[in-house]
Coordinates of C-alpha atoms and ligand atoms in Angstrom, one line a residue:
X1 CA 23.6 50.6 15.9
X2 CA 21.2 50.2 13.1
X3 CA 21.5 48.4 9.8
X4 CA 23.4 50.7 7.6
X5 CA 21.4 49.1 4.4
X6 CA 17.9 49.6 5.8
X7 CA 18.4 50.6 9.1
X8 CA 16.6 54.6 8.7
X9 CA 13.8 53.9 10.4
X10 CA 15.2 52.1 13.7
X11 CA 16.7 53.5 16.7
X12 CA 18.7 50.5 17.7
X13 CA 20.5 47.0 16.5
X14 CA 19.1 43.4 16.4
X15 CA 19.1 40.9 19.3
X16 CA 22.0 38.5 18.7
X17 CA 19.9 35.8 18.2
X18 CA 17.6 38.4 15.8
X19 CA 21.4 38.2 13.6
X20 CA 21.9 34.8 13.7
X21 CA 18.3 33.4 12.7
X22 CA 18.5 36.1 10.1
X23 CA 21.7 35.8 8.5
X24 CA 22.3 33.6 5.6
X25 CA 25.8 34.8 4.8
X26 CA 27.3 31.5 6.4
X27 CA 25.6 29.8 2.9
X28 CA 24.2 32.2 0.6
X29 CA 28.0 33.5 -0.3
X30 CA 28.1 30.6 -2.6
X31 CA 26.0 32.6 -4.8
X32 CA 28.5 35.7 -4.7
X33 CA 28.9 35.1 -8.7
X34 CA 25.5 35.3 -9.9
X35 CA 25.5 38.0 -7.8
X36 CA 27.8 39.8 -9.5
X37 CA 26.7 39.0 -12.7
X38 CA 23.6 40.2 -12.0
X39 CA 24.4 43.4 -10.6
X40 CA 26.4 44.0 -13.7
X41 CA 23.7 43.5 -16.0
X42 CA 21.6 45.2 -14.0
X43 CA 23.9 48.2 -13.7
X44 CA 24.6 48.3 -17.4
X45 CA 20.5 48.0 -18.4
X46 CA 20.2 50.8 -16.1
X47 CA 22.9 53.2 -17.7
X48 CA 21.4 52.3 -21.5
X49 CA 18.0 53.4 -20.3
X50 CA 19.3 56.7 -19.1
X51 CA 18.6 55.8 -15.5
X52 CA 22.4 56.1 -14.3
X53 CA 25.4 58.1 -15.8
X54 CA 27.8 56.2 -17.9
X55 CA 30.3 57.0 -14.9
X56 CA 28.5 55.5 -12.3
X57 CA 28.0 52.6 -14.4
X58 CA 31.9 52.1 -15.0
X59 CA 32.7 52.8 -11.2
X60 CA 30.0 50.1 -10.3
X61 CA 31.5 47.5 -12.7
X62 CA 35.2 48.3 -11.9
X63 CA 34.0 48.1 -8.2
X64 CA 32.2 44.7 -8.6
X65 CA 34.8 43.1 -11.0
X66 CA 37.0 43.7 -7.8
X67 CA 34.9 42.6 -5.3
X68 CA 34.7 39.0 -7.6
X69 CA 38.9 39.4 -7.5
X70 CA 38.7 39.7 -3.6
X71 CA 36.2 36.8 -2.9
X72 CA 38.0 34.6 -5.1
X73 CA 41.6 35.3 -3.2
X74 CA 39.6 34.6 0.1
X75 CA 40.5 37.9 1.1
X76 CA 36.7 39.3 1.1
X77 CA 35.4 39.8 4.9
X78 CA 32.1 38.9 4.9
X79 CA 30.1 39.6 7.9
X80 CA 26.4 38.5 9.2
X81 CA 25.2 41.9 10.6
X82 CA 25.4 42.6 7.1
X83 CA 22.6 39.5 6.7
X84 CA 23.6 38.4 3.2
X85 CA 25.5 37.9 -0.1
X86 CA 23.5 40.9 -1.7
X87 CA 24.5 43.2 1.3
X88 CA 27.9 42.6 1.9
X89 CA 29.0 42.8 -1.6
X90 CA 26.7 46.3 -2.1
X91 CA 28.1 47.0 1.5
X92 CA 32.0 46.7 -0.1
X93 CA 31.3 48.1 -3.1
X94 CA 30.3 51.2 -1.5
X95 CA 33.4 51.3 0.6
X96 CA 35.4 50.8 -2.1
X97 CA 33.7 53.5 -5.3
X98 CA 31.6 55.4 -2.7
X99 CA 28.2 56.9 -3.3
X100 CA 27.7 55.6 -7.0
X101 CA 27.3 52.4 -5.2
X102 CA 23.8 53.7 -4.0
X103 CA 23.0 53.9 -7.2
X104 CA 22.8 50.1 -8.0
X105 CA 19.7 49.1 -6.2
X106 CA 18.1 51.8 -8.2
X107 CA 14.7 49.6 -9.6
X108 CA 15.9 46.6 -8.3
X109 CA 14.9 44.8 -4.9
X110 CA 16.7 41.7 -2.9
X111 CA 13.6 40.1 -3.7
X112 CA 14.0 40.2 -7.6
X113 CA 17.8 39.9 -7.2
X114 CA 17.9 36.4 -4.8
X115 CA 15.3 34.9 -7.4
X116 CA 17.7 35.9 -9.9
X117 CA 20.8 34.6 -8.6
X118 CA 19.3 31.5 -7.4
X119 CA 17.4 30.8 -10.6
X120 CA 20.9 31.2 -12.3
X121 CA 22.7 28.6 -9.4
X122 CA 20.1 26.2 -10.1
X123 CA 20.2 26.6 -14.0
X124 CA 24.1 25.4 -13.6
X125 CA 23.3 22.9 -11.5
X126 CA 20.8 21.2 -14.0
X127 CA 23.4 21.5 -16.6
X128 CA 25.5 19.4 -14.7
X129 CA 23.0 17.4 -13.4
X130 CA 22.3 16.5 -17.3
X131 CA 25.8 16.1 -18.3
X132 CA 26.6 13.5 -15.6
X133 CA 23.5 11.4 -16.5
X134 CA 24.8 11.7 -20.2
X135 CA 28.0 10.1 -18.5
X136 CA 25.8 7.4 -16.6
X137 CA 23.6 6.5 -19.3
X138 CA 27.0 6.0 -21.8
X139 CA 28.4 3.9 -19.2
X140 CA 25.2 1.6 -19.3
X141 CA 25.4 1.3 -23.2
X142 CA 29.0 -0.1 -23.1
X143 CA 28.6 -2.4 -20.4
X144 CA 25.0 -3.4 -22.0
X145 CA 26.7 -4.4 -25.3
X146 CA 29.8 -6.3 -23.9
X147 CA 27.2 -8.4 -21.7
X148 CA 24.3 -8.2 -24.4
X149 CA 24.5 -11.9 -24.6
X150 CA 25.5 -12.6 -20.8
X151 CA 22.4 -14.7 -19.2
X152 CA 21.3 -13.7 -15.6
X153 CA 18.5 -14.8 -13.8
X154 CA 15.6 -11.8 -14.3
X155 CA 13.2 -11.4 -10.6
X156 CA 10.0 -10.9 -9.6
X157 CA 9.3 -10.7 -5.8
X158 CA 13.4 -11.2 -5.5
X159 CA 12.4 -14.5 -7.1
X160 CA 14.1 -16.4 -9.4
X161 CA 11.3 -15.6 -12.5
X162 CA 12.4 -16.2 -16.3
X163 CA 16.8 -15.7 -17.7
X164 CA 17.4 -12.4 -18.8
X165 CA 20.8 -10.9 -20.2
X166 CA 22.8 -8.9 -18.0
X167 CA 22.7 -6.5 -21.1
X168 CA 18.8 -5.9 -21.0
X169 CA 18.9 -5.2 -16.8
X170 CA 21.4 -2.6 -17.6
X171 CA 19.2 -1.3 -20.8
X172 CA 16.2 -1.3 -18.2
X173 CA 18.6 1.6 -16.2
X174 CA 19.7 3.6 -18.9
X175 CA 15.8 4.2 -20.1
X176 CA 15.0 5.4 -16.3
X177 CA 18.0 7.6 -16.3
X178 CA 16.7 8.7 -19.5
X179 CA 13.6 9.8 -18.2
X180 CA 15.5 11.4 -15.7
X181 CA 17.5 14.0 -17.9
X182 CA 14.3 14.3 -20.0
X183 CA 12.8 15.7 -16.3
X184 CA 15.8 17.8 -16.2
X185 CA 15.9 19.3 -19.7
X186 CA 11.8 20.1 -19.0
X187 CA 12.6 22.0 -15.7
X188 CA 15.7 24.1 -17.8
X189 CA 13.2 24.8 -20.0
X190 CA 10.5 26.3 -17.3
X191 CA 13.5 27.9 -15.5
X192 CA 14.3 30.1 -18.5
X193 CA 12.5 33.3 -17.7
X194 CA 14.8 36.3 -16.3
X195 CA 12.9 37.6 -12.6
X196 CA 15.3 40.5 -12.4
X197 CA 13.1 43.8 -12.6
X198 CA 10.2 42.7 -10.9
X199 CA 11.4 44.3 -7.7
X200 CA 10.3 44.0 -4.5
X201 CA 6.8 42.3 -6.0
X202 CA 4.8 45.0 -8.4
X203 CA 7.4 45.9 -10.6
X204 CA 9.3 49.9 -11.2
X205 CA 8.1 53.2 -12.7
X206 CA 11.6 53.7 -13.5
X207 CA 12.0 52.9 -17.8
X208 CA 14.4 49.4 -17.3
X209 CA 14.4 46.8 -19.7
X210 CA 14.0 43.9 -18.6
X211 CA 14.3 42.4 -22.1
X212 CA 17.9 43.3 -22.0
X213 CA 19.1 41.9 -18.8
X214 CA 17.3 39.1 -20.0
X215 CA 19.4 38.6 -22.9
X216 CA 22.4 39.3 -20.7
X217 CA 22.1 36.5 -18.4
X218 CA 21.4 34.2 -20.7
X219 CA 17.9 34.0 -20.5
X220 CA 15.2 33.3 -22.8
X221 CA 13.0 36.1 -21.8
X222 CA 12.2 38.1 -18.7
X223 CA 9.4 36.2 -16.5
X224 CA 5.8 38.0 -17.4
X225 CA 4.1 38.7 -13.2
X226 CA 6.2 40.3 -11.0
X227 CA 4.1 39.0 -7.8
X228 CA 4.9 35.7 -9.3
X229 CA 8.5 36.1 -9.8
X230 CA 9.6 37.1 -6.6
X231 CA 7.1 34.6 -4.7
X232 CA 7.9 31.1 -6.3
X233 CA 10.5 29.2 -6.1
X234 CA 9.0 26.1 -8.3
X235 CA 11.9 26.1 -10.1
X236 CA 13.7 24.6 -7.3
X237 CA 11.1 22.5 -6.7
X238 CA 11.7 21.0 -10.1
X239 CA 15.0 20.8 -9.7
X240 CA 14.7 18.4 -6.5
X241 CA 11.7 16.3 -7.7
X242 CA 14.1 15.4 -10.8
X243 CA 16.8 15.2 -8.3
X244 CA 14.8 13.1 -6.3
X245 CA 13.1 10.5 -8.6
X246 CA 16.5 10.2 -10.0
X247 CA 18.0 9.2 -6.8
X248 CA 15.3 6.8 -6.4
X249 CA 16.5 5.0 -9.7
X250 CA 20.1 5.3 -8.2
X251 CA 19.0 3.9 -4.8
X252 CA 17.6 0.7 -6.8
X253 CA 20.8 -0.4 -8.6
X254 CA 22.9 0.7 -5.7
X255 CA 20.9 -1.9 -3.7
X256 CA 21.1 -4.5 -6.8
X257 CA 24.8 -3.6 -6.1
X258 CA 24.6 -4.6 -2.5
X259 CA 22.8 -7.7 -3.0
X260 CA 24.7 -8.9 -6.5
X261 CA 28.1 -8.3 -4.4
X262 CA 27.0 -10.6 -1.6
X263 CA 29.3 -14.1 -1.7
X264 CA 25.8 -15.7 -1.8
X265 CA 25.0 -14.0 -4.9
X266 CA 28.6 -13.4 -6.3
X267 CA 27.2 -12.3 -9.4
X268 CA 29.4 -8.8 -9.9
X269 CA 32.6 -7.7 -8.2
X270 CA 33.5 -3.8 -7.5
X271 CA 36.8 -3.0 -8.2
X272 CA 39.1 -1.4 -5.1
X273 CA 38.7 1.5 -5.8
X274 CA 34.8 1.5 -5.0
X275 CA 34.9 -1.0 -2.2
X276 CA 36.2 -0.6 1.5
X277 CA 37.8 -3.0 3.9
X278 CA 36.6 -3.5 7.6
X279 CA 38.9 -3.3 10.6
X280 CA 38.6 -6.4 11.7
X281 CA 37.8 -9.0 9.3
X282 CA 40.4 -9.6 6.6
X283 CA 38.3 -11.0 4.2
X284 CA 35.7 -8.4 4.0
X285 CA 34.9 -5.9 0.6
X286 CA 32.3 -4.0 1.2
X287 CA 30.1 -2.1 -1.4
X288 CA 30.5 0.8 1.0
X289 CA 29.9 3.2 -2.3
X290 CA 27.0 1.9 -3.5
X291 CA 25.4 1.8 0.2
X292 CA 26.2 5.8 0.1
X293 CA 24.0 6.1 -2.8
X294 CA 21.0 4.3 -1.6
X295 CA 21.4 6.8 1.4
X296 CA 22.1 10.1 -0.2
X297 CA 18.5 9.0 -1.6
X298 CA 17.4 9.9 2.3
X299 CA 18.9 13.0 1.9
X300 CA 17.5 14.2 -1.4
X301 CA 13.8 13.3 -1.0
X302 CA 13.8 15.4 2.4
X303 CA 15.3 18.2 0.4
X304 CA 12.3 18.3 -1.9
X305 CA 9.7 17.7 1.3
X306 CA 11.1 20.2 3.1
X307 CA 11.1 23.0 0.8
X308 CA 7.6 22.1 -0.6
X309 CA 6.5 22.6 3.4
X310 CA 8.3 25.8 3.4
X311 CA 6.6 27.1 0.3
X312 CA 2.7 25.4 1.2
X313 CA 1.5 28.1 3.5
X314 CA 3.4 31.5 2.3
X315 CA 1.1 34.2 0.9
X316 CA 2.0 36.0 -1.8
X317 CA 4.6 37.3 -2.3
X318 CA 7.9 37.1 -0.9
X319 CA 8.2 36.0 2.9
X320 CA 11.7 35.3 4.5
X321 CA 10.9 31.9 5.0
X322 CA 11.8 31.5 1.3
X323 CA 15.3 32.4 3.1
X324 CA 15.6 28.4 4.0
X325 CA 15.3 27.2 0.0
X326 CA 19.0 27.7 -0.5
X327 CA 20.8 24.8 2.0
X328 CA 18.3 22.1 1.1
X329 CA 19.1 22.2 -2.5
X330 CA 22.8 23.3 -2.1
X331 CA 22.7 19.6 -0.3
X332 CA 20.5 18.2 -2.8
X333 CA 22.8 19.1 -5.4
X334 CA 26.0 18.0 -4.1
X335 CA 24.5 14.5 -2.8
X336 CA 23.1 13.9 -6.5
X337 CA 26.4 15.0 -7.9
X338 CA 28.6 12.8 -5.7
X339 CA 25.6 9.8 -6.4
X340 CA 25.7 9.9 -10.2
X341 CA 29.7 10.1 -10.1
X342 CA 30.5 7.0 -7.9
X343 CA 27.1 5.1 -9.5
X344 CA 29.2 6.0 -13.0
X345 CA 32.5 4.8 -11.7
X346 CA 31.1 1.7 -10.0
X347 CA 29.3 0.4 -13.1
X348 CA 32.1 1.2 -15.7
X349 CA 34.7 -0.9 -12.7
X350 CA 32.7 -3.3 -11.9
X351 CA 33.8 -7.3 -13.1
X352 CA 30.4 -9.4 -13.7
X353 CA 31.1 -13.2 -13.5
X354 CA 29.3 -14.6 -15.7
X355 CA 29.7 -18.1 -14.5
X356 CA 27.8 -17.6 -11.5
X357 CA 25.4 -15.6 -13.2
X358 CA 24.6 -18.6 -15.4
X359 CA 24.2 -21.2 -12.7
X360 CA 22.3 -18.8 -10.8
X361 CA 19.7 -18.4 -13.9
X362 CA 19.0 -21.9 -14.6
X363 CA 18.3 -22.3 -10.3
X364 CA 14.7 -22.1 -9.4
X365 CA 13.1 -23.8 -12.3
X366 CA 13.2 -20.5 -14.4
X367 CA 13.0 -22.4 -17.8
X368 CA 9.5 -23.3 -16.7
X369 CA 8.1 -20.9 -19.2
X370 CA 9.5 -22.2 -21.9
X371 CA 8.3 -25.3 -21.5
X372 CA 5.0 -24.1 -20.9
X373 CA 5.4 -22.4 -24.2
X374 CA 6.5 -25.3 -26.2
X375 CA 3.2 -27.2 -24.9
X376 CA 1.2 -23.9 -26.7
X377 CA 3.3 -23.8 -29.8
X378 CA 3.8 -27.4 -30.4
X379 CA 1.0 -29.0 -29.0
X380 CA -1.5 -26.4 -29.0
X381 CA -2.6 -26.4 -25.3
X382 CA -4.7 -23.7 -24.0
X383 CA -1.4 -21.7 -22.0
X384 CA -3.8 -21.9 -18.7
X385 CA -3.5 -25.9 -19.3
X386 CA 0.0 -25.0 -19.9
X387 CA 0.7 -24.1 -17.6
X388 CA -0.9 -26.5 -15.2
X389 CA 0.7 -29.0 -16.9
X390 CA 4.4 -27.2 -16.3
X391 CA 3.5 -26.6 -13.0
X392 CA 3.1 -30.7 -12.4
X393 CA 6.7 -31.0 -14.1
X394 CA 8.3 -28.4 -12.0
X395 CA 7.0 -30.5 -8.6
X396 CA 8.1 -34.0 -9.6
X397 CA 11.8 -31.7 -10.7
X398 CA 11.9 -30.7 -7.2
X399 CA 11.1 -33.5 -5.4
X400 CA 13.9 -35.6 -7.5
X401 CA 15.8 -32.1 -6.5
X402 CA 16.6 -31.7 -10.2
X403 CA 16.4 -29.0 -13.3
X404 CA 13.4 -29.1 -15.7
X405 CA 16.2 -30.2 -18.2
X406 CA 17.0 -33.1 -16.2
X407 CA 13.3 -35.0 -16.2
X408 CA 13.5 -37.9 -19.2
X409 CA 11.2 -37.8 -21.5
X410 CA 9.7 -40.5 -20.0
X411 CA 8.9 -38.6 -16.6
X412 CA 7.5 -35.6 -19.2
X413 CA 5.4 -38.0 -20.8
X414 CA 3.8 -39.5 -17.5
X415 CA 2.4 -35.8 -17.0
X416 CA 1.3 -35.3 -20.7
X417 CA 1.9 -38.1 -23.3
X418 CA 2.3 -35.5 -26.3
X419 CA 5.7 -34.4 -24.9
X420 CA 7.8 -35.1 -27.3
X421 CA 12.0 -35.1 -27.4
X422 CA 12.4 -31.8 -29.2
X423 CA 10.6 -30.3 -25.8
X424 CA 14.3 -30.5 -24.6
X425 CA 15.5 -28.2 -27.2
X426 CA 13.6 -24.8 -25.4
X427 CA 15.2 -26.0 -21.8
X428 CA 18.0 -24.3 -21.5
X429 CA 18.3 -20.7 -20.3
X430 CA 20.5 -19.7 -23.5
X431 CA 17.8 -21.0 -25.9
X432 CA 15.2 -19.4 -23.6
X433 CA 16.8 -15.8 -23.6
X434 CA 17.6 -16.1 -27.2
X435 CA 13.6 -16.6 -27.8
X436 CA 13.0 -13.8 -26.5
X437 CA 12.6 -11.8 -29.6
X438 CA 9.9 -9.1 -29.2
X439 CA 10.2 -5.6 -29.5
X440 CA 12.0 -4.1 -26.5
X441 CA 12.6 -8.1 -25.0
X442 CA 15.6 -9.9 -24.0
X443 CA 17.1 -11.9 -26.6
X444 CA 20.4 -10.3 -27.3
X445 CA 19.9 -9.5 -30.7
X446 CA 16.9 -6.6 -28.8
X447 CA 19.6 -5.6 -26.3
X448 CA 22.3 -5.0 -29.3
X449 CA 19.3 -2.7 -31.0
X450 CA 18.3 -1.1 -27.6
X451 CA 22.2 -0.6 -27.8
X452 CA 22.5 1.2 -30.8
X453 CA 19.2 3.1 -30.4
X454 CA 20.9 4.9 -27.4
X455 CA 24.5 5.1 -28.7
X456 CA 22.5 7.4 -31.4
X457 CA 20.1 9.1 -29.3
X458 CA 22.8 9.9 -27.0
X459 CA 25.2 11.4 -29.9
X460 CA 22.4 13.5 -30.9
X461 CA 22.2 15.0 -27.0
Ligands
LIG501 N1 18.6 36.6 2.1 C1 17.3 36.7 1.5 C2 16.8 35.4 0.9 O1 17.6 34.6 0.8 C3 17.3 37.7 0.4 C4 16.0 38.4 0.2 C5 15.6 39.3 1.3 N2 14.5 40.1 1.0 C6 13.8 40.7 2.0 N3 12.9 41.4 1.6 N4 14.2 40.6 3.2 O2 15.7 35.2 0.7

């Protein structure tokens, strides 16, 4: 038999595989209350205009308020010949108030109404998406200013390259993640346009106003071109190219994680309750959470290629490959969610031992710097000679297999006969952090104020 919705013009049913690459019941029903809402609006916009009795309206708001009721008990039978969320709940409404349910789709068209609930799943979805980075980047701010003062050797290349404070590396997060809900809050603000109304793609003659279910759903205003409305899905886009850049930021500190965790490193343990045991060998934590986020990372950035691929060919204006936008961001979503949650709870567990840290930031000649910049400030040498002159300490250090700090004055002086004894007071990687006063730098005195910049920046989100 043929598709009660729309099937007047055929004679007979789809193939069964025609139903099942067709149908996207089995996920779309997770957007059964924007639906509704919509619907609602819709039906209420089209009884203040005068294009539906106040009766209908009532019966088609009882109707759907039900149908919410029945979906939410798990009692609702949805069913893919009915193809999706739109159909099967108009398909039960009419079942359940009769023929005033053919009324609803009066000026309206699936096209306008999937952009419209989707729009409003994705909206939600950013919301959240900003509140847990609020979470993340508060998390970062406390841990920054307990270990504002903690030294840790700072990398280049994964080379040991100059002490920095554990504070400042954590800092350095909570601007990327920063940037990340400033992406988010840019993409609610282009999302904020109402595409209910635009119909199929060239709009109604019937007298709606789209103005009012604007306002209704909580919009800023209805979108402006109809072809454009129910033909892009940039929204989305948005959505997962904030999703995914911010999954690239969570990838990096989840594989900081990986490596700080190492016994080699031993520079941070994760508590239990982020860490895993192996089957076999007893002595074994693994960061098996923070390996989960540097992979959901895999997940997300195909999200956002494969809908852009979808989308790159389509003429305007609405083609059913738009159909596949809906799984790739439903996954998107939950992976970030589940990302920025255990990224939270790992950094807020997580015990940093500092000893290690320490030893590990004097290793590797990292003071080398600072004696090059003692030779500039006290002795005023060019930094290039500086630095030549550093780099002749640093080889006889290493082939007496000893720290900077360790050369007497003596050996200094054999490689430039300024050196004097107070060189020693810049060669140690407490006195070199500490130096490091510029604006934004590592000193812990610019941690505590990159601290309190984002304890009120944050208060004021
Ligand atoms: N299930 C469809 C989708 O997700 C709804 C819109 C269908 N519109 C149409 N003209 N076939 O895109």
């Amino acid at each position: 038999t043929s598709n009660l919705m729309w099937g007047g013009r055929f004679a007979s049913g789809p193939a069964a595989i025609m139903e099942e690459i067709n149908a996207s019941i089995d996920f779309d029903r997770a957007l059964y209350t924007q639906d509704i809402d919509g619907s609602i609006a819709h039906a209420t916009m089209l009884e203040a205009t005068g294009i539906i009795s106040s009766g209908d309206r009532d019966a088609i708001i009882a109707g759907l308020t039900a149908i919410r009721g029945e979906i939410e008990a798990g009692t609702f039978t949805f069913s893919r010949a009915l193809e999706d969320i739109h159909m099967n709940i108009e398909a039960r409404l009419a079942e359940t108030i009769g023929p005033a349910a053919g009324r609803l789709h009066t000026a309206r068209s699936r096209n306008d109404q999937v952009a419209l609930d989707f729009r409003l799943w994705v909206k939600t979805e950013l919301k959240k998406t900003e509140s847990a980075l609020k979470t993340l980047i508060g998390t970062f701010v406390d841990r920054a200013e307990e270990h504002a003062g903690t030294v840790m050797p700072g990398f280049t290349h994964l080379q040991t390259a100059q002490p920095v404070t554990f504070g400042h590396h954590l800092m350095a997060y909570a601007e990327m993640f920063g940037r990340d809900l400033s992406r988010v809050r840019d993409a609610l603000e282009r999302l904020d346009e109402c595409p209910l109304g635009a119909a199929a793609l060239a709009g109604t003659g019937f007298p709606i106003d789209r103005h009012m279910t604007a306002e209704a759903l909580g919009f800023r205003e209805p979108t402006r071109n109809s072809i454009d409305t129910v033909s892009d899905r940039d929204f989305a886009l948005d959505f997962l190219s904030a999703s995914s850049i911010c999954a690239t930021h969570l990838s990096r500190l989840a594989e900081e994680i990986v490596i700080w965790s190492t016994p080699q490193f031993g520079f941070v343990t994760l508590s239990d309750a982020f860490s895993t045991g192996s089957s076999i060998m007893p002595q074994k934590k693994n960061p098996d959470a923070a390996e989960l986020v540097r992979a959901k990372t895999g997940r997300i950035n195909g999200a956002l290629i494969a809908l852009s691929t979808v989308m790159k060919g389509l003429p305007l204006a609405y083609s059913k490959d738009m159909q596949e936008d809906k799984e790739q961001v439903f996954d998107a979503a939950k992976s970030l969610e589940l990302a920025l949650a255990a990224m939270t709870g790992m950094v807020a567990d997580l015990t940093v031992n500092k000893a290690a840290m320490k030893k590990a930031a004097g290793s590797g000649y990292s003071i080398a710097t600072d004696l090059a910049d003692w030779l500039v400030r006290e002795l005023g040498l060019p930094f290039r000679e500086a630095h030549h002159v550093t780099g002749r300490a640093v080889a006889l250090a290493s082939e007496r297999g000893v720290g900077l700090e360790k050369l007497t004055l003596d050996d200094l002086r054999s490689i430039h006969e300024g050196i004097t004894d107070d060189v020693f007071s810049v060669l140690s990687v407490t006195k070199s952090v500490a130096s490091r006063t510029s604006f934004g730098g590592t000193a812990p005195r610019e941690v505590r104020r990159q601290v309190r910049y984002w304890r009120k920046r944050l208060k004021k989100m």
